Short mmCIF file of C-alpha atoms in Angstrom, two decimals:
data_model
loop_
_atom_site.label_atom_id
_atom_site.label_comp_id
_atom_site.label_asym_id
_atom_site.label_seq_id
_atom_site.Cartn_x
_atom_site.Cartn_y
_atom_site.Cartn_z
CA MET V 123 0.12 0.06 0.01
CA SER V 124 1.79 3.45 -1.07
CA THR V 125 2.04 6.25 1.71
CA SER V 126 -1.03 7.91 0.07
CA GLU V 127 -3.61 5.35 0.76
CA ARG V 128 -2.07 4.91 4.02
CA ASP V 129 -2.67 8.65 4.73
CA ALA V 130 -5.78 8.56 3.66
CA LEU V 131 -7.25 5.55 5.01
CA LYS V 132 -5.39 6.95 8.54
CA ARG V 133 -7.55 10.22 7.87
CA ILE V 134 -10.73 8.65 7.12
CA PHE V 135 -10.74 6.52 10.32
CA GLY V 136 -9.52 9.70 12.54
CA ASN V 137 -12.09 11.91 11.11
CA THR V 138 -14.96 8.91 11.37
CA GLY V 139 -13.74 8.40 15.04
CA PHE V 140 -14.92 11.88 15.77
CA LEU V 141 -18.07 11.51 13.80
CA ILE V 142 -19.03 8.23 15.78
CA ALA V 143 -18.37 9.80 19.12
CA GLY V 144 -20.62 13.29 18.37
CA ARG V 145 -23.51 10.46 17.06
CA ALA V 146 -22.69 7.83 19.88
CA THR V 147 -23.26 10.56 22.68
CA ASN V 148 -26.11 11.62 20.54
CA ALA V 149 -27.41 8.26 20.42
CA ILE V 150 -26.85 7.58 24.33
CA CYS V 151 -28.81 10.70 24.90
CA SER V 152 -31.46 9.51 22.56
CA PHE V 153 -32.26 6.24 24.27
CA VAL V 154 -32.90 8.92 27.44
CA TYR V 155 -34.71 11.63 25.88
CA ILE V 156 -37.38 9.42 23.77
CA ALA V 157 -37.88 7.13 26.86
CA TRP V 158 -38.89 10.46 28.85
CA ALA V 159 -40.77 11.80 26.03
CA VAL V 160 -43.03 8.68 25.79
CA ARG V 161 -43.85 8.90 29.58
CA ALA V 162 -44.66 11.71 29.46
CA LEU V 163 -46.93 12.27 26.42
CA GLY V 164 -48.02 8.79 25.96
CA LEU V 165 -47.04 6.53 23.06
CA SER V 166 -50.31 8.62 21.09
CA GLN V 167 -49.19 11.56 21.39
CA PHE V 168 -45.67 10.88 20.93
CA GLY V 169 -46.51 9.11 17.70
CA VAL V 170 -47.76 12.53 16.85
CA LEU V 171 -44.74 14.01 17.95
CA MET V 172 -42.66 11.93 15.94
CA LEU V 173 -44.71 12.18 12.81
CA VAL V 174 -44.54 16.44 13.12
CA THR V 175 -40.76 16.35 13.66
CA THR V 176 -40.03 13.59 11.13
CA PHE V 177 -42.17 16.01 8.67
CA GLY V 178 -40.32 19.07 9.41
CA ALA V 179 -36.78 17.09 8.84
CA ALA V 180 -38.07 15.31 5.51
CA VAL V 181 -39.25 19.06 4.03
CA SER V 182 -35.74 20.41 5.47
CA GLN V 183 -33.93 17.50 3.41
CA ALA V 184 -36.17 18.10 0.40
CA THR V 185 -35.46 21.83 0.39
CA HIS V 186 -31.89 22.45 1.41
CA LEU V 187 -29.24 22.86 -1.22
CA LEU V 188 -26.16 20.50 -0.03
CA SER V 189 -23.83 23.15 0.21
CA TRP V 190 -20.83 21.49 1.80
CA GLN V 191 -20.26 19.37 -1.40
CA PRO V 192 -19.50 22.34 -4.07
CA LEU V 193 -17.70 23.77 -0.95
CA LEU V 194 -15.57 21.09 -1.00
CA HIS V 195 -15.62 20.35 -4.81
CA TYR V 196 -14.72 24.03 -5.76
CA GLY V 197 -13.26 25.50 -2.83
CA THR V 198 -10.52 22.96 -2.00
CA ASP V 199 -7.91 24.00 -4.60
CA PRO V 200 -8.32 27.95 -4.09
CA PHE V 201 -7.98 27.55 -0.32
CA THR V 202 -5.36 25.28 -0.52
CA ASN V 203 -3.04 27.28 -2.44
CA GLY V 204 -4.39 30.90 -1.09
CA ARG V 205 -6.69 32.34 -3.46
CA LYS V 206 -8.74 34.08 -0.53
CA ALA V 207 -10.81 36.15 -3.08
CA GLN V 208 -11.79 33.32 -5.17
CA PHE V 209 -12.66 30.82 -2.03
CA SER V 210 -14.75 34.02 -0.17
CA ARG V 211 -16.76 33.88 -3.37
CA VAL V 212 -17.37 30.16 -3.47
CA LEU V 213 -17.96 30.21 0.25
CA ALA V 214 -20.80 33.52 -0.38
CA PHE V 215 -22.44 31.13 -2.94
CA CYS V 216 -23.28 28.34 -0.39
CA ILE V 217 -23.97 30.31 2.20
CA ARG V 218 -26.65 31.92 0.09
CA ALA V 219 -27.56 28.53 -1.02
CA ASP V 220 -27.93 27.39 2.96
CA TYR V 221 -29.99 30.50 3.91
CA ILE V 222 -32.48 30.90 0.55
CA SER V 223 -33.32 26.93 0.47
CA GLY V 224 -33.80 27.46 4.31
CA GLY V 225 -36.52 29.80 3.79
CA VAL V 226 -37.86 27.80 0.96
CA GLY V 227 -38.29 25.00 3.35
CA TRP V 228 -40.25 27.02 6.03
CA LEU V 229 -42.92 27.82 3.54
CA VAL V 230 -43.13 24.21 2.01
CA GLY V 231 -43.63 22.85 5.32
CA THR V 232 -46.02 25.46 6.43
CA LEU V 233 -48.10 24.80 3.55
CA GLY V 234 -47.97 20.99 3.64
CA VAL V 235 -49.23 21.13 7.33
CA ALA V 236 -51.99 23.43 6.78
CA LEU V 237 -53.00 21.02 2.94
CA PHE V 238 -51.73 17.42 4.43
CA GLY V 239 -51.71 17.76 8.32
CA THR V 240 -55.22 15.57 8.56
CA TYR V 241 -54.34 12.85 6.25
CA MET V 242 -50.82 12.32 7.78
CA GLY V 243 -52.75 11.21 10.99
CA TRP V 244 -52.26 14.67 12.97
CA PRO V 245 -55.30 15.67 15.59
CA ALA V 246 -56.59 18.98 14.02
CA ALA V 247 -55.75 20.36 17.74
CA ASP V 248 -51.97 19.79 17.00
CA GLN V 249 -51.81 21.28 13.68
CA GLY V 250 -51.36 24.67 14.95
CA ALA V 251 -48.38 23.93 17.03
CA ALA V 252 -47.31 21.58 13.94
CA CYS V 253 -47.59 25.11 11.74
CA ALA V 254 -45.24 26.84 14.10
CA TYR V 255 -42.66 24.02 14.29
CA MET V 256 -42.33 24.42 10.79
CA LEU V 257 -40.23 27.49 11.87
CA THR V 258 -37.79 25.37 13.03
CA ILE V 259 -36.70 23.99 8.98
CA ALA V 260 -35.56 27.84 8.39
CA PHE V 261 -32.08 27.11 10.64
CA MET V 262 -32.09 22.99 10.38
CA ASN V 263 -29.36 23.46 7.52
CA THR V 264 -25.73 23.77 8.77
CA SER V 265 -23.99 22.55 5.48
CA TRP V 266 -21.59 25.30 4.42
CA SER V 267 -20.20 25.05 8.09
CA ALA V 268 -19.94 21.53 7.65
CA GLY V 269 -18.10 21.96 4.51
CA VAL V 270 -15.43 24.18 6.26
CA PHE V 271 -14.90 21.65 9.17
CA ARG V 272 -14.29 18.96 6.61
CA LEU V 273 -12.02 21.12 4.37
CA CYS V 274 -9.91 22.19 7.21
CA ASN V 275 -9.82 18.36 8.52
CA SER V 276 -11.74 19.49 11.84
CA PHE V 277 -14.26 17.04 12.08
CA TRP V 278 -13.81 17.31 16.06
CA LEU V 279 -15.97 20.47 15.55
CA THR V 280 -18.86 18.80 14.21
CA MET V 281 -18.51 16.54 17.11
CA LEU V 282 -18.91 19.52 19.07
CA THR V 283 -22.17 20.77 17.36
CA ASP V 284 -23.83 16.94 18.13
CA LEU V 285 -23.11 17.65 21.55
CA SER V 286 -24.68 20.86 21.93
CA GLY V 287 -27.67 19.69 20.51
CA ALA V 288 -28.03 16.49 22.47
CA LEU V 289 -27.48 17.99 25.54
CA VAL V 290 -30.46 20.70 24.85
CA ARG V 291 -32.80 17.93 24.09
CA THR V 292 -31.97 15.78 26.81
CA VAL V 293 -32.32 18.16 29.39
CA GLY V 294 -35.36 19.82 27.66
CA SER V 295 -36.85 16.39 27.94
CA GLY V 296 -35.65 16.04 31.33
CA ILE V 297 -37.89 18.86 32.45
CA GLY V 298 -40.27 18.07 30.58
CA PHE V 299 -41.07 14.40 32.13
CA MET V 300 -40.44 16.07 35.56
CA TYR V 301 -43.17 18.62 35.37
CA HIS V 302 -45.65 16.47 33.01
CA MET V 303 -45.40 18.98 30.24
CA GLY V 304 -47.06 18.39 26.83
CA LEU V 305 -47.07 18.32 23.15
CA ASP V 306 -46.42 22.11 22.28
CA TYR V 307 -43.50 21.99 25.22
CA TYR V 308 -41.83 19.00 23.29
CA LEU V 309 -42.34 20.47 19.88
CA LEU V 310 -40.59 23.46 21.23
CA VAL V 311 -37.39 21.68 22.88
CA TRP V 312 -36.99 19.86 19.31
CA SER V 313 -37.09 23.29 17.68
CA MET V 314 -34.31 24.80 20.64
CA THR V 315 -32.06 22.00 19.81
CA GLN V 316 -31.87 22.89 16.08
CA LEU V 317 -31.54 26.57 16.89
CA ILE V 318 -28.74 25.79 19.17
CA MET V 319 -26.99 23.40 16.95
CA PHE V 320 -27.43 26.30 13.97
CA LEU V 321 -25.95 28.83 16.06
CA SER V 322 -22.80 26.83 17.79
CA SER V 323 -21.93 25.40 14.22
CA THR V 324 -22.26 28.91 12.69
CA TRP V 325 -19.79 30.69 14.99
CA LEU V 326 -17.48 27.56 15.16
CA GLY V 327 -17.20 27.83 11.03
CA TRP V 328 -16.43 31.15 11.11
CA MET V 329 -13.46 30.44 13.96
CA GLN V 330 -12.43 27.50 12.44
CA LEU V 331 -11.64 29.55 8.97
CA ARG V 332 -10.21 32.63 10.82
CA HIS V 333 -8.05 29.88 12.49
CA THR V 334 -6.88 28.19 9.33
CA GLY V 335 -7.01 30.85 6.30
CA GLY V 336 -6.46 33.93 8.04
CA THR V 337 -8.79 37.15 7.36
CA LEU V 338 -11.14 36.56 4.46
CA ARG V 339 -12.76 39.57 2.78
CA PHE V 340 -16.39 38.68 3.01
CA SER V 341 -19.71 39.63 1.42
CA LEU V 342 -22.66 37.31 1.45
CA PHE V 343 -23.97 39.35 -2.17
CA THR V 344 -20.57 38.94 -3.88
CA PRO V 345 -21.38 36.93 -7.10
CA LEU V 346 -19.17 34.39 -8.42
CA LYS V 347 -16.75 35.57 -11.14
CA ALA V 348 -16.40 33.45 -14.82
CA GLY V 349 -14.03 30.49 -13.88
CA ASP V 350 -14.72 30.58 -10.23
CA ALA V 351 -16.82 27.50 -10.13
CA PRO V 352 -17.68 26.00 -13.65
CA GLY V 353 -20.91 24.00 -13.24
CA ILE V 354 -21.56 24.90 -9.94
CA TRP V 355 -25.29 25.06 -10.37
CA ARG V 356 -25.35 21.77 -12.62
CA PHE V 357 -23.43 20.05 -9.46
CA THR V 358 -25.07 21.88 -6.42
CA LEU V 359 -28.24 20.92 -7.94
CA SER V 360 -27.26 17.31 -8.74
CA THR V 361 -26.11 16.43 -5.31
CA SER V 362 -29.35 18.17 -3.62
CA CYS V 363 -31.87 16.00 -5.81
CA ASN V 364 -30.13 12.67 -4.88
CA HIS V 365 -30.13 13.97 -1.16
CA LEU V 366 -34.11 15.10 -1.82
CA LEU V 367 -34.79 11.71 -3.24
CA GLY V 368 -32.83 9.92 -0.30
CA SER V 369 -34.88 11.86 2.14
CA VAL V 370 -37.95 10.35 0.28
CA PHE V 371 -36.73 7.29 1.41
CA ASN V 372 -35.69 7.84 4.74
CA GLN V 373 -38.45 10.05 6.12
CA PHE V 374 -41.70 9.88 3.90
CA GLY V 375 -41.91 5.86 4.55
CA THR V 376 -42.76 7.23 7.92
CA LEU V 377 -45.29 9.43 7.18
CA LEU V 378 -46.75 6.98 4.86
CA VAL V 379 -46.83 4.42 7.72
CA GLY V 380 -48.48 6.85 10.02
CA GLY V 381 -51.06 7.69 7.41
CA ILE V 382 -52.06 3.43 7.21
CA LEU V 383 -51.09 2.68 10.57
CA GLY V 384 -51.98 5.55 12.69
CA PRO V 385 -49.53 7.29 14.95
CA ALA V 386 -48.76 4.69 17.42
CA ASP V 387 -47.56 2.50 15.04
CA ALA V 388 -45.62 5.10 13.14
CA ALA V 389 -43.65 5.81 16.55
CA VAL V 390 -42.85 2.05 16.59
CA TYR V 391 -41.79 1.97 12.95
CA ARG V 392 -39.66 5.37 13.47
CA VAL V 393 -37.89 4.41 16.78
CA SER V 394 -37.00 0.53 15.31
CA ARG V 395 -35.95 2.17 12.34
CA GLN V 396 -33.80 4.68 14.68
CA ILE V 397 -32.57 1.65 16.75
CA GLY V 398 -31.24 -0.43 13.32
CA GLU V 399 -29.54 2.88 11.81
CA GLY V 400 -27.70 3.71 15.31
CA ILE V 401 -26.62 0.31 15.35
CA ALA V 402 -25.12 0.70 11.75
CA LYS V 403 -24.56 4.34 12.16
CA PRO V 404 -20.11 4.27 13.15
CA ALA V 405 -19.88 2.72 9.53
CA GLN V 406 -22.30 5.34 7.72
CA LEU V 407 -20.60 7.87 9.39
CA MET V 408 -17.45 7.15 6.95
CA MET V 409 -19.29 8.80 4.04
CA PRO V 410 -18.60 12.63 5.28
CA ALA V 411 -14.75 11.85 5.96
CA LEU V 412 -14.47 9.90 2.32
CA TYR V 413 -15.32 13.06 0.39
CA PRO V 414 -11.97 15.06 1.06
CA GLU V 415 -9.64 11.90 0.87
CA PHE V 416 -10.96 11.27 -2.64
CA ILE V 417 -10.77 14.44 -3.65
CA ARG V 418 -7.18 14.33 -2.72
CA LEU V 419 -6.51 11.33 -4.98
CA ARG V 420 -8.25 12.62 -7.55
CA GLU V 421 -6.21 15.58 -7.79
CA GLU V 422 -2.85 13.57 -7.80
CA GLN V 423 -4.50 11.24 -10.26
CA ASP V 424 -4.20 8.42 -7.98
CA TRP V 425 -6.61 5.82 -9.68
CA TYR V 426 -5.41 2.92 -8.30
CA GLY V 427 -5.17 4.68 -5.00
CA ILE V 428 -9.16 5.16 -5.16
CA LYS V 429 -9.29 1.57 -6.28
CA ARG V 430 -7.55 0.00 -3.10
CA VAL V 431 -9.06 2.39 -0.42
CA THR V 432 -12.42 1.54 -1.84
CA ILE V 433 -11.92 -2.43 -1.70
CA LYS V 434 -10.48 -2.08 1.98
CA LEU V 435 -13.47 -0.12 3.19
CA PHE V 436 -15.69 -2.65 1.36
CA LEU V 437 -13.83 -5.48 3.32
CA MET V 438 -14.29 -3.70 6.40
CA ILE V 439 -18.04 -2.91 6.24
CA GLY V 440 -18.74 -6.68 5.29
CA GLY V 441 -16.88 -7.67 8.46
CA PHE V 442 -18.59 -5.15 10.30
CA SER V 443 -22.17 -5.81 9.00
CA VAL V 444 -21.74 -9.60 10.48
CA LEU V 445 -21.24 -7.90 14.16
CA LEU V 446 -24.01 -5.72 13.68
CA MET V 447 -26.38 -8.79 13.03
CA GLY V 448 -25.16 -10.18 16.41
CA VAL V 449 -25.64 -6.78 18.11
CA ALA V 450 -29.20 -6.51 17.00
CA MET V 451 -29.98 -10.21 17.81
CA ALA V 452 -28.87 -9.90 21.35
CA VAL V 453 -30.15 -6.13 22.40
CA GLY V 454 -32.65 -5.04 19.81
CA ASN V 455 -36.08 -5.88 21.33
CA ILE V 456 -34.43 -4.74 24.86
CA LEU V 457 -33.79 -1.44 23.58
CA LEU V 458 -36.86 -1.20 21.48
CA THR V 459 -38.76 -2.25 24.90
CA TRP V 460 -36.88 0.12 26.97
CA MET V 461 -37.42 3.27 24.96
CA LEU V 462 -41.19 3.25 23.84
CA HIS V 463 -42.25 1.21 27.51
CA VAL V 464 -44.27 -1.12 25.90
CA HIS V 465 -43.43 -4.73 24.80
CA TRP V 466 -43.96 -4.92 20.82
CA HIS V 467 -45.22 -7.90 19.91
CA GLY V 468 -42.52 -8.95 16.89
CA GLY V 469 -39.89 -6.26 17.70
CA ARG V 470 -36.91 -8.63 17.24
CA SER V 471 -37.95 -9.47 13.42
CA LEU V 472 -38.68 -5.75 13.10
CA ILE V 473 -35.49 -4.11 14.29
CA MET V 474 -33.60 -7.12 11.92
CA LEU V 475 -35.24 -5.87 8.88
CA MET V 476 -34.60 -2.61 9.81
CA LEU V 477 -31.05 -3.37 10.45
CA GLY V 478 -30.80 -5.44 7.05
CA SER V 479 -31.93 -1.81 5.26
CA ALA V 480 -29.06 -0.21 6.91
CA ILE V 481 -26.56 -3.08 6.36
CA LEU V 482 -27.36 -2.37 2.43
CA GLY V 483 -26.91 0.99 2.96
CA LEU V 484 -23.52 0.69 3.81
CA GLY V 485 -22.53 -0.83 0.83
CA VAL V 486 -23.61 2.59 -0.79
CA VAL V 487 -20.88 4.27 1.99
CA PRO V 488 -17.89 4.46 -0.28
CA LEU V 489 -19.72 4.25 -3.99
CA GLU V 490 -21.68 7.64 -3.55
CA PRO V 491 -18.76 9.92 -2.77
CA LEU V 492 -16.66 7.83 -5.09
CA LEU V 493 -19.49 8.46 -7.86
CA THR V 494 -19.48 12.20 -6.90
CA VAL V 495 -15.69 12.78 -7.01
CA ILE V 496 -15.28 11.12 -10.53
CA GLY V 497 -17.90 13.50 -11.83
CA GLN V 498 -20.59 10.55 -12.48
CA VAL V 499 -22.99 12.05 -9.54
CA SER V 500 -25.60 11.03 -12.57
CA GLN V 501 -25.52 7.49 -11.57
CA VAL V 502 -26.26 8.60 -7.99
CA LEU V 503 -28.91 10.25 -9.06
CA LYS V 504 -30.31 7.38 -11.27
CA GLY V 505 -30.20 5.11 -8.70
CA ARG V 506 -32.27 7.19 -6.37
CA ILE V 507 -35.08 7.80 -9.00
CA ILE V 508 -35.08 4.06 -9.47
CA VAL V 509 -35.54 3.51 -5.59
CA THR V 510 -37.59 6.15 -5.04
CA LEU V 511 -40.47 5.01 -7.64
CA THR V 512 -40.01 1.41 -6.62
CA TYR V 513 -40.27 2.49 -2.97
CA LEU V 514 -43.32 4.14 -2.38
CA PRO V 515 -45.97 1.76 -4.02
CA LEU V 516 -43.99 -0.87 -2.55
CA VAL V 517 -44.06 0.24 0.86
CA TYR V 518 -47.78 1.37 0.44
CA GLY V 519 -48.89 -2.09 -0.71
CA MET V 520 -46.53 -4.26 1.80
CA THR V 521 -47.72 -1.95 4.81
CA MET V 522 -51.35 -2.52 4.07
CA THR V 523 -50.81 -6.29 3.67
CA TRP V 524 -47.83 -6.83 6.51
CA HIS V 525 -48.56 -3.93 8.43
CA LEU V 526 -44.63 -2.76 10.24
CA GLU V 527 -42.97 -6.10 9.17
CA GLY V 528 -44.27 -5.07 5.45
CA ALA V 529 -42.73 -1.77 5.44
CA ALA V 530 -39.19 -2.75 7.03
CA ALA V 531 -39.35 -5.36 4.35
CA ALA V 532 -39.82 -2.66 1.61
CA ALA V 533 -37.03 -0.53 2.82
CA ASP V 534 -34.80 -3.77 2.20
CA VAL V 535 -36.03 -4.12 -1.38
CA ALA V 536 -35.09 -0.98 -2.08
CA GLY V 537 -31.74 -0.65 -0.26
CA LEU V 538 -30.81 -3.87 -2.61
CA ILE V 539 -31.52 -2.19 -5.37
CA MET V 540 -29.78 1.14 -4.81
CA LEU V 541 -26.52 -0.96 -4.28
CA ALA V 542 -26.95 -2.85 -7.54
CA VAL V 543 -27.37 0.46 -9.14
CA CYS V 544 -24.31 2.50 -7.93
CA LEU V 545 -22.11 -0.46 -7.92
CA ARG V 546 -22.19 -0.98 -11.74
CA PRO V 547 -20.93 1.95 -12.78
CA VAL V 548 -17.88 2.01 -10.21
CA VAL V 549 -17.01 -1.52 -11.42
CA ALA V 550 -16.71 0.00 -14.89
CA TRP V 551 -15.01 2.82 -14.10
CA PHE V 552 -12.43 0.49 -12.10
CA ARG V 553 -11.86 -1.21 -15.51
CA ARG V 554 -11.32 1.39 -17.45
CA MET V 555 -8.90 3.68 -14.89
CA ALA V 556 -7.02 1.03 -12.71
CA PRO V 557 -7.47 -2.05 -14.24
CA GLY V 558 -6.17 -5.06 -12.95
CA ARG V 559 -2.95 -4.56 -10.12
CA ARG V 560 -0.90 -1.05 -9.86
CA PRO V 561 1.95 -1.30 -12.36
CA ALA V 562 5.32 -1.61 -10.29
CA GLY V 563 7.45 2.02 -9.71
CA THR V 564 4.27 3.87 -10.16
CA VAL V 565 2.25 6.07 -7.67
CA THR V 566 -0.05 7.60 -9.58
CA GLY V 567 -2.03 6.90 -13.00
CA ASP V 568 -1.00 7.37 -16.10
CA VAL V 569 -4.31 8.16 -17.85
CA PRO V 570 -4.51 9.63 -21.02
CA PRO V 571 -6.45 13.21 -20.57
CA ALA V 572 -9.37 11.57 -22.52
CA THR V 573 -10.24 9.18 -19.86
CA LEU V 574 -10.31 11.33 -17.39
CA PRO V 575 -13.60 12.72 -15.35
CA PRO V 576 -15.36 15.35 -17.32
CA VAL V 577 -15.40 18.86 -16.14
CA PRO V 578 -18.73 19.96 -15.76
CA GLU V 579 -19.85 22.30 -17.77
CA LYS V 580 -20.05 25.94 -17.19
CA GLY V 581 -22.48 27.65 -14.70
CA THR V 582 -23.43 30.90 -12.85
CA GLY V 583 -23.28 32.09 -9.26
CA MET V 584 -26.70 32.47 -7.25
#
C-alpha cells in the first residue's frame, strides 16, 4: 500500500472516529430523552411528535441545497493554494444557498401542514403547534459550516455541534418529564435543539476559517466570477436532488406508515428504524470523511489508490455488518421495549429487517462519494430515482398487507436496488481507469486525458 493510501485511510478512520463520538453521544442521549418523552406524552401523542418532527426533517432535506459538497468540490483548490478572494466567493455562494433554501423549506413545511396535516394522522388540535414548528426548518441546515470543518480536516467540531444539540434535547426532555409537560412543550424543545446546533456550528465555522485561512474579505452578496466554479449550479442541483430522493426513502416512509396505521404504529416504526440505523451508524458516518480524501487522490490522479481504498473499505464494512447482526439479535428488542415502555410483539424481527436496510445502505457508503468525485453523480441520482419510484408504491402495498413488517421489508428491497445500481458504474470505472493491479514503480495513474473524469459545464453564481 502506498503512503498516500495509508494516509488517506488513517484520516478517514480518524475523522470518522470524531463523527462516531458525536453521534454515539447523541444516540445514548436519545435512549434517555425518547423514553422520557414517551412517558410524559403517552405513545399516541409521542407518535404525533415523531410525525411532526419527521415531516419537518423531510421537508428540510427535500428543500435544502447541500452546499458543503460544492464547497469541497470547488473550494479545496483555492483554499489550499491561498486564493482567498476566489474561495470567499465560493463560500458566499454556499451560504446563500443554505439561507435561501431554508426560507423556502419553511414556506413549504407550513403549507404542507395546512394542506395535508389531517391526512398524515395528526389531530386537528395539534396542527397549530405543528405549523409553528415548521419555522425550525429555516435554521435546520448547517451545510456550509460542515463543509468548512471537512475542508480544514476539523471533524471534531462536528462532534461539538452534535453534543450541544444532544444536551439541549436531553435536559429539555427531562424537565418535561418531571413537570408532565405536553406536546407543545416538546415541539419547542426539538426546535430549540436545532437552533442551538445552528448557532454553534455557524460560530465554530467562522472561528475555524479565521484560525486556518486568516482574514477573509467576505460579503454574502458577492457573485461568482467566470472561472471560479464552472458547473457549480449543475453540481449543486444534482447532489441536492440525490439528497432529496434519499429523504423520500428515509423520512416519507415513516409518514406513509403513520397515515396508514396511525401515530402509535408510526412511533414504533420510527424508533425501531432509529435503533437499526443507530447500530449501523458508525460505518455510515464514514461517508463525509471519504469526500475530502477522494478529492485529494483525484487531484493526484491516483486512480489505483482510490480503487485500493474503496476495496479495503468494502471488506471492512462486510466484517462490520456480521458483527452488527449479532448485536441486533442480542439487544435490539430490549432497546425497543425500553424506549417505548411497551413490549411490541415481533420487535426483534422488525429491528432485524430495519438493520438489514441499514447494512445494505452501508454498501453504498464508499460508492456515492466516489461517483460524485469522479464526475458521475448522475449515476447516484439515477439510482435514487429508481429506488423512489419502486419504494413508495412498494411500502404502501406491503404495509397494507403485512403492516410494520411489510414496511420494513420494503426498505430492504429498496436498499438492495440502490446498492446494485451504484456498484455497476463503479466496477466499470475501475476496469477502465485502474485495471488489474497497480503497475510496479508507479504511484499515480498514468491516464490519457481523454479518459479523465469529465469537467462539468460552466454555470453561474447565485
